[in-house]
Coordinates of C-alpha atoms in Angstrom, one line a residue:
M640 CA 78.0 242.5 131.1
E641 CA 81.3 240.8 130.9
A642 CA 82.7 237.7 129.3
D643 CA 86.1 236.9 127.8
S644 CA 87.6 234.0 125.9
Q645 CA 87.7 231.9 129.1
V646 CA 84.0 231.0 128.4
L647 CA 85.2 228.9 125.5
S648 CA 87.1 226.5 127.7
N649 CA 85.6 226.8 131.2
Y650 CA 81.9 226.2 131.7
N651 CA 82.0 227.9 135.1
K652 CA 83.0 231.1 133.4
V653 CA 80.0 230.8 131.1
L654 CA 77.8 230.4 134.2
R655 CA 79.4 233.5 135.7
A656 CA 78.5 235.5 132.5
C657 CA 74.9 234.2 132.8
E658 CA 74.9 235.6 136.3
Y659 CA 75.6 239.1 134.9
V660 CA 72.7 238.7 132.5
N661 CA 70.4 237.5 135.4
A662 CA 71.5 240.4 137.6
Q663 CA 70.7 242.9 135.0
K664 CA 67.2 241.4 134.5
D665 CA 66.6 241.1 138.3
S666 CA 67.8 244.6 139.0
V667 CA 65.7 247.8 139.2
V668 CA 65.8 248.0 135.4
G669 CA 64.0 244.6 135.1
D670 CA 65.0 244.1 131.5
I671 CA 68.3 243.4 129.8
W672 CA 67.6 245.2 126.5
P673 CA 67.1 248.9 127.0
Q674 CA 70.4 249.8 128.6
R675 CA 73.4 247.6 128.5
A676 CA 77.1 247.7 127.8
Y677 CA 79.2 244.7 126.8
Y678 CA 82.7 244.0 127.7
F679 CA 83.1 240.8 125.7
D680 CA 86.1 239.5 124.0
T681 CA 86.3 240.4 120.3
K682 CA 85.7 236.9 119.2
K683 CA 82.2 236.1 117.9
E684 CA 82.5 232.7 119.5
V685 CA 82.6 234.2 123.0
I686 CA 79.4 236.2 122.4
D687 CA 77.6 233.2 120.9
R688 CA 78.6 231.0 123.8
V689 CA 77.1 233.4 126.3
R690 CA 74.1 234.1 124.1
Y691 CA 73.1 230.5 123.6
T692 CA 73.9 229.3 127.1
C693 CA 72.1 232.0 129.1
P694 CA 68.3 231.4 129.0
E695 CA 67.6 235.0 130.0
W696 CA 69.6 236.5 127.1

């Protein structure tokens, strides 16, 4: 899953990050929790923006 600081100023970038979450859930794995890697910016605000925007988180 990827997101960077652009999610803080561009809502379309947040939606793109949500697409990563949805793709993981809809893939063969079927769940976002057992195996995942994050490539987020180091700012907690970035993680929080994605976490609280994406309903499938």
